[in-house]
CSV table of C-alpha atoms in Angstrom, one decimal:
chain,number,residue,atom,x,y,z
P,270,UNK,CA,135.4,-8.3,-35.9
P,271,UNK,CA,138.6,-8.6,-37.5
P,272,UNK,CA,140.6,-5.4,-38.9
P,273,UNK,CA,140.5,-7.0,-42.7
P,274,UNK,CA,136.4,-6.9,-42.4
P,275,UNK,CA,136.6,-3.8,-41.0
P,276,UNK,CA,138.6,-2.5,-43.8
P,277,UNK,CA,136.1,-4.1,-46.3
P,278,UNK,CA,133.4,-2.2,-44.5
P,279,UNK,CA,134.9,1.0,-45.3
P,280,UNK,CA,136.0,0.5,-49.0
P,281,UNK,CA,132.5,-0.8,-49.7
P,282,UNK,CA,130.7,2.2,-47.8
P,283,UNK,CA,133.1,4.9,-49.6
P,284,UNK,CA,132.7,3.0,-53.3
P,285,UNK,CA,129.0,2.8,-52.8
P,286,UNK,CA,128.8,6.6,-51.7
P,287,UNK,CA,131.7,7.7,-53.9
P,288,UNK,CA,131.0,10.5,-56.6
P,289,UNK,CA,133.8,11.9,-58.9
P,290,UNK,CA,133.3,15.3,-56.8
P,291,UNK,CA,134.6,13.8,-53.7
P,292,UNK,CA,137.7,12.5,-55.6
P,293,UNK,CA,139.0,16.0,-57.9
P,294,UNK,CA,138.3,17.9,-54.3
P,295,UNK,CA,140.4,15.3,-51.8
P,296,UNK,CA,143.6,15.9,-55.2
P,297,UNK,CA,143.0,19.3,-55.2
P,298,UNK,CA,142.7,19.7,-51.5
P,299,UNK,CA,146.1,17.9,-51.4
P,300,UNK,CA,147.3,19.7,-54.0
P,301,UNK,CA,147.0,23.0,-52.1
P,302,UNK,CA,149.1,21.9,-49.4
P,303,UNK,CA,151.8,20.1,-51.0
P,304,UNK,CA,152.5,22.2,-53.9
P,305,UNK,CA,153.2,25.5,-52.0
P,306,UNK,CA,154.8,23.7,-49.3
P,307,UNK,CA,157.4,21.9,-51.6
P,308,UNK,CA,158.3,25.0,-53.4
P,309,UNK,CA,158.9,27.0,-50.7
P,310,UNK,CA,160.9,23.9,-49.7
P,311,UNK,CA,163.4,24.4,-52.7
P,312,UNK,CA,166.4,26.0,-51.8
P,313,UNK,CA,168.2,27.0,-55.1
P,314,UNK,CA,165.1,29.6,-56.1
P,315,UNK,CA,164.9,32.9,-55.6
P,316,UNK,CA,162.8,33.9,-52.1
P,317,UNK,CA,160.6,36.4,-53.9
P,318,UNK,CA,159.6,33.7,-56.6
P,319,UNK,CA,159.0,31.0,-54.4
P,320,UNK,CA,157.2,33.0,-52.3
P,321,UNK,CA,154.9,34.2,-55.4
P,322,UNK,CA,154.6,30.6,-56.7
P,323,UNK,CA,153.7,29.0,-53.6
P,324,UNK,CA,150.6,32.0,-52.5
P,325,UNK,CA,149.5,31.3,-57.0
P,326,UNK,CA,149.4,27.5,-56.6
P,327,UNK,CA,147.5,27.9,-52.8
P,328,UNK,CA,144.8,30.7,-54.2
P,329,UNK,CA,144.3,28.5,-57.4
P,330,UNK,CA,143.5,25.5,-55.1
P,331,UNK,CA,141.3,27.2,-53.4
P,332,UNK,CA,139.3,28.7,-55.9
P,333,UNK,CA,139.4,25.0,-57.6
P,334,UNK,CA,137.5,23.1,-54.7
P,335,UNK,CA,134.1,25.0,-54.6
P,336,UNK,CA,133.7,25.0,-58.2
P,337,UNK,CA,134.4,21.5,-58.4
P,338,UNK,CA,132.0,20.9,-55.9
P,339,UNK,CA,129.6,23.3,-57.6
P,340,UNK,CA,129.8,22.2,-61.5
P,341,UNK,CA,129.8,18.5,-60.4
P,342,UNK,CA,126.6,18.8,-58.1
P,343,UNK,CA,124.9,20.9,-60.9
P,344,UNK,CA,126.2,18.4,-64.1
P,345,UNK,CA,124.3,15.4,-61.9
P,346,UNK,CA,121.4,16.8,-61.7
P,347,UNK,CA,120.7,17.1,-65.5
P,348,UNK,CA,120.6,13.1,-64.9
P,349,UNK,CA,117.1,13.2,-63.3
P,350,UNK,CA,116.4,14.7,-67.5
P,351,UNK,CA,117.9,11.7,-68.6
P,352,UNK,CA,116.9,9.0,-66.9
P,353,UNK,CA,112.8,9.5,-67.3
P,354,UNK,CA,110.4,6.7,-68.8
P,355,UNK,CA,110.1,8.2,-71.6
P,356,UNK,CA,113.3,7.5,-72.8
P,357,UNK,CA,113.4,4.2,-72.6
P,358,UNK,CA,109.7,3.4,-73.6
P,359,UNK,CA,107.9,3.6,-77.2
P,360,UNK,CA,106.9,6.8,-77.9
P,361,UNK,CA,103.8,5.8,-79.3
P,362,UNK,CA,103.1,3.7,-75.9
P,363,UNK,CA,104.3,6.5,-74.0
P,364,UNK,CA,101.7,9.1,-75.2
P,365,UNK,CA,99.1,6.5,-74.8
P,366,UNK,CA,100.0,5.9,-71.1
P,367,UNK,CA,99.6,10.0,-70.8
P,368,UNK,CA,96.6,9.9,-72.0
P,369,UNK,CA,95.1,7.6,-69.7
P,370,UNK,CA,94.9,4.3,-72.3
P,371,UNK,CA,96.4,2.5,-69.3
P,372,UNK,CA,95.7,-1.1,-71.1
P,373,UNK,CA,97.8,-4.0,-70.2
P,374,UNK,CA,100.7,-3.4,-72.6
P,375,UNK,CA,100.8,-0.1,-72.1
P,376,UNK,CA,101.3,-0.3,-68.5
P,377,UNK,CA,103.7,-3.0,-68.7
P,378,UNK,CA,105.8,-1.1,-70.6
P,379,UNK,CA,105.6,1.6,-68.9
P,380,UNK,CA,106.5,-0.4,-65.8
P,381,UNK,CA,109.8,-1.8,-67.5
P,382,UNK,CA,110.5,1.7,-68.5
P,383,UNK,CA,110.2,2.8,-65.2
P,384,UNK,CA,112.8,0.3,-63.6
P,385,UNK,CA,115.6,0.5,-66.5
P,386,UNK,CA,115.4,4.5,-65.6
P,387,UNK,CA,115.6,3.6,-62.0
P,388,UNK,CA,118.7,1.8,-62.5
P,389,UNK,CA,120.4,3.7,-64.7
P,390,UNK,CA,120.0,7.1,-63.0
P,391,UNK,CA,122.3,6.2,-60.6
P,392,UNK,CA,125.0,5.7,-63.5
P,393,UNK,CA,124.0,9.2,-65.6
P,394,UNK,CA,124.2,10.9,-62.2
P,395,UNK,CA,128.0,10.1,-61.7
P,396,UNK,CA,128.8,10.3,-65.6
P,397,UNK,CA,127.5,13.6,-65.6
P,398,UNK,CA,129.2,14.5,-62.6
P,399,UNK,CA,132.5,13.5,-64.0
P,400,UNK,CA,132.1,15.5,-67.2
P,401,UNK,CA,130.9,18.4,-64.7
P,402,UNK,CA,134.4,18.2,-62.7
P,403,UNK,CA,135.8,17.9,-66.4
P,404,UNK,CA,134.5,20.9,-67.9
P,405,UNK,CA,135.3,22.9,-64.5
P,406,UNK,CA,138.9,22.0,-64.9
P,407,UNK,CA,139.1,22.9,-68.7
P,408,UNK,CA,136.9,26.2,-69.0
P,409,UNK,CA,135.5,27.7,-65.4
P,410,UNK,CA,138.7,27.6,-63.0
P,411,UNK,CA,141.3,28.7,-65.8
P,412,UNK,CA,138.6,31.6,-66.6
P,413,UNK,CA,138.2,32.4,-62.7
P,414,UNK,CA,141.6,31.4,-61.7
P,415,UNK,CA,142.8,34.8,-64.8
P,416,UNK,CA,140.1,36.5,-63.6
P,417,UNK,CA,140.6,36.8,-60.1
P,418,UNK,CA,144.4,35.7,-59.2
P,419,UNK,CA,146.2,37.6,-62.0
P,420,UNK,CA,145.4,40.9,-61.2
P,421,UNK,CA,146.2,40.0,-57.5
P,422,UNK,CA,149.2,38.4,-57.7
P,423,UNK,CA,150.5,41.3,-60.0
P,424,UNK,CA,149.7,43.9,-57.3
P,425,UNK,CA,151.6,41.8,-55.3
P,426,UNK,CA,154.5,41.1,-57.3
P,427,UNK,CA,154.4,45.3,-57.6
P,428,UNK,CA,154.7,45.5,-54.1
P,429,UNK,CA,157.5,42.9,-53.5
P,430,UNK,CA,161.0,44.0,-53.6
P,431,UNK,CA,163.0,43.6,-56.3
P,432,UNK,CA,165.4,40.5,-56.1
P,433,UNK,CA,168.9,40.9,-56.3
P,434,UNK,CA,169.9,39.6,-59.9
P,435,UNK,CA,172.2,37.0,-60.2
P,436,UNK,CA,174.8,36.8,-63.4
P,437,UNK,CA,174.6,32.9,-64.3
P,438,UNK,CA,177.2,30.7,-65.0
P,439,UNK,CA,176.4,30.7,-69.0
P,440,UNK,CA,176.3,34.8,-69.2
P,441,UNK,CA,179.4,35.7,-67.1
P,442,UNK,CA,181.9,37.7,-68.6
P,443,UNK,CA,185.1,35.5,-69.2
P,444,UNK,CA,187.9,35.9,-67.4
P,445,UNK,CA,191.0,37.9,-68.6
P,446,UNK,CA,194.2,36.4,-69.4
P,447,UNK,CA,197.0,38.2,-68.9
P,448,UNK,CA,199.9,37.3,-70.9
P,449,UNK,CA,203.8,37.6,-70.2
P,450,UNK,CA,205.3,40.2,-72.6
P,451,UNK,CA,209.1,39.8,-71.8
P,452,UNK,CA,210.7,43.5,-71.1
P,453,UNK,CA,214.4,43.3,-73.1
P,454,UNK,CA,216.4,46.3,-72.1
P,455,UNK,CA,219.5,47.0,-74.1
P,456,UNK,CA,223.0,45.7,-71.6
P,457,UNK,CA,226.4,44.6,-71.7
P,458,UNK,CA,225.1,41.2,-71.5
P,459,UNK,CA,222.9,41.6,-74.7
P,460,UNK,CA,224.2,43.0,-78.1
P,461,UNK,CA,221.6,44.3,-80.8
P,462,UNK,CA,221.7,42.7,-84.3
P,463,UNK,CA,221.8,45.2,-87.0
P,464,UNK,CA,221.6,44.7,-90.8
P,465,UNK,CA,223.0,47.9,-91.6
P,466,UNK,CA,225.9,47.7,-94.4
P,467,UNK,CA,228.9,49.3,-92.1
P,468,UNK,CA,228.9,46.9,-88.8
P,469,UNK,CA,227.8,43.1,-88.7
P,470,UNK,CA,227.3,41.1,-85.9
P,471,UNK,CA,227.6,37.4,-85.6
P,472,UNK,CA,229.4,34.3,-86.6
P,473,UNK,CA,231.5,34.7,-89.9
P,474,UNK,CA,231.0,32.2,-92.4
P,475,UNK,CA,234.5,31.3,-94.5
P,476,UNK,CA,237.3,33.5,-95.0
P,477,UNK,CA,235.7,36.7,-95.8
């Protein structure tokens, strides 16, 4: 057997047996390895914060997996609701077939109603699956996820020692300038200008 029928094998196997459960647990079964392990893998954050970031994205992960599992499993099985005879069979042909008026019409509609639920349960159990995995993302794990990693992390993040603050680039003081204030001191080789009337220094202009 060659390895490109082998590999056909498997892709078939996994998309018959494939439910949207299976897929949101494998990304966030992923997720709760990667995530943690690239932040604490960033080098310009603060320890303290990557540590709390990497331990909030892990416990969220965690809690996200079962109740994936959970509201996906319990969303398929409102299919079994769905995909009954009667909904796909005249009601008035339905009631007679619970009644026992089991002519020839009535069971051969029954019958046909019978099979089109039969093959479409299969496709109302993984649509209501997915909406399942949907409505855990949007409503349950936010809810559990505040309800029970908030309050942990926080004690945490109360225990944790402060981290050193840093002053960034944008709020540092600016430097000083110092500037050059020349120090004259009187000399013989500097003479003071005076405007009073008795004494003037300076070139002479004409004859006077």
């Amino acid at each position: 057997m060659s390895i490109s029928n082998t590999l056909e094998k498997i892709c078939t196997s996994m998309g018959k047996n494939n439910k949207p459960t299976y897929v949101v647990m494998a990304i966030a079964t992923v997720k709760g390895i990667c995530r943690p392990m690239f932040t604490m893998m960033d080098k310009k954050e603060n320890p303290e914060t990557k540590k709390y970031t990497a331990i909030r994205e892990g416990l969220t992960e965690i809690i996200a997996i079962p109740v994936y599992w959970a509201c996906g499993e319990v969303a398929g099985k409102l299919s079994n609701l769905f995909a009954n005879p009667k909904n796909f069979m005249d009601k008035a042909l339905y009631k007679q077939y619970k009644s026992g008026q089991k002519s020839p019409e009535v069971v051969k509609a029954f019958e046909r109603a019978k099979e089109l639920a039969e093959n479409n349960l299969p496709k109302m159990n993984k649509n209501l699956m997915f909406m399942g995995v949907c409505g855990a993302a949007l409503f349950v794990i936010p809810a559990l996820c505040s309800a029970a990693i908030k309050p942990l992390m926080n004690k945490i993040q109360k225990n944790a020692k402060p981290a050193e603050k840093t002053l960034d680039i944008n709020t540092q003081a600016p430097a000083q300038v110092n500037f050059y204030t020349p120090n004259f001191q009187h000399g013989e080789t500097f003479k003071r200008m005076s405007i009073s009337p008795d004494r003037v220094y300076g070139m002479k202009v004409g004859g006077v």
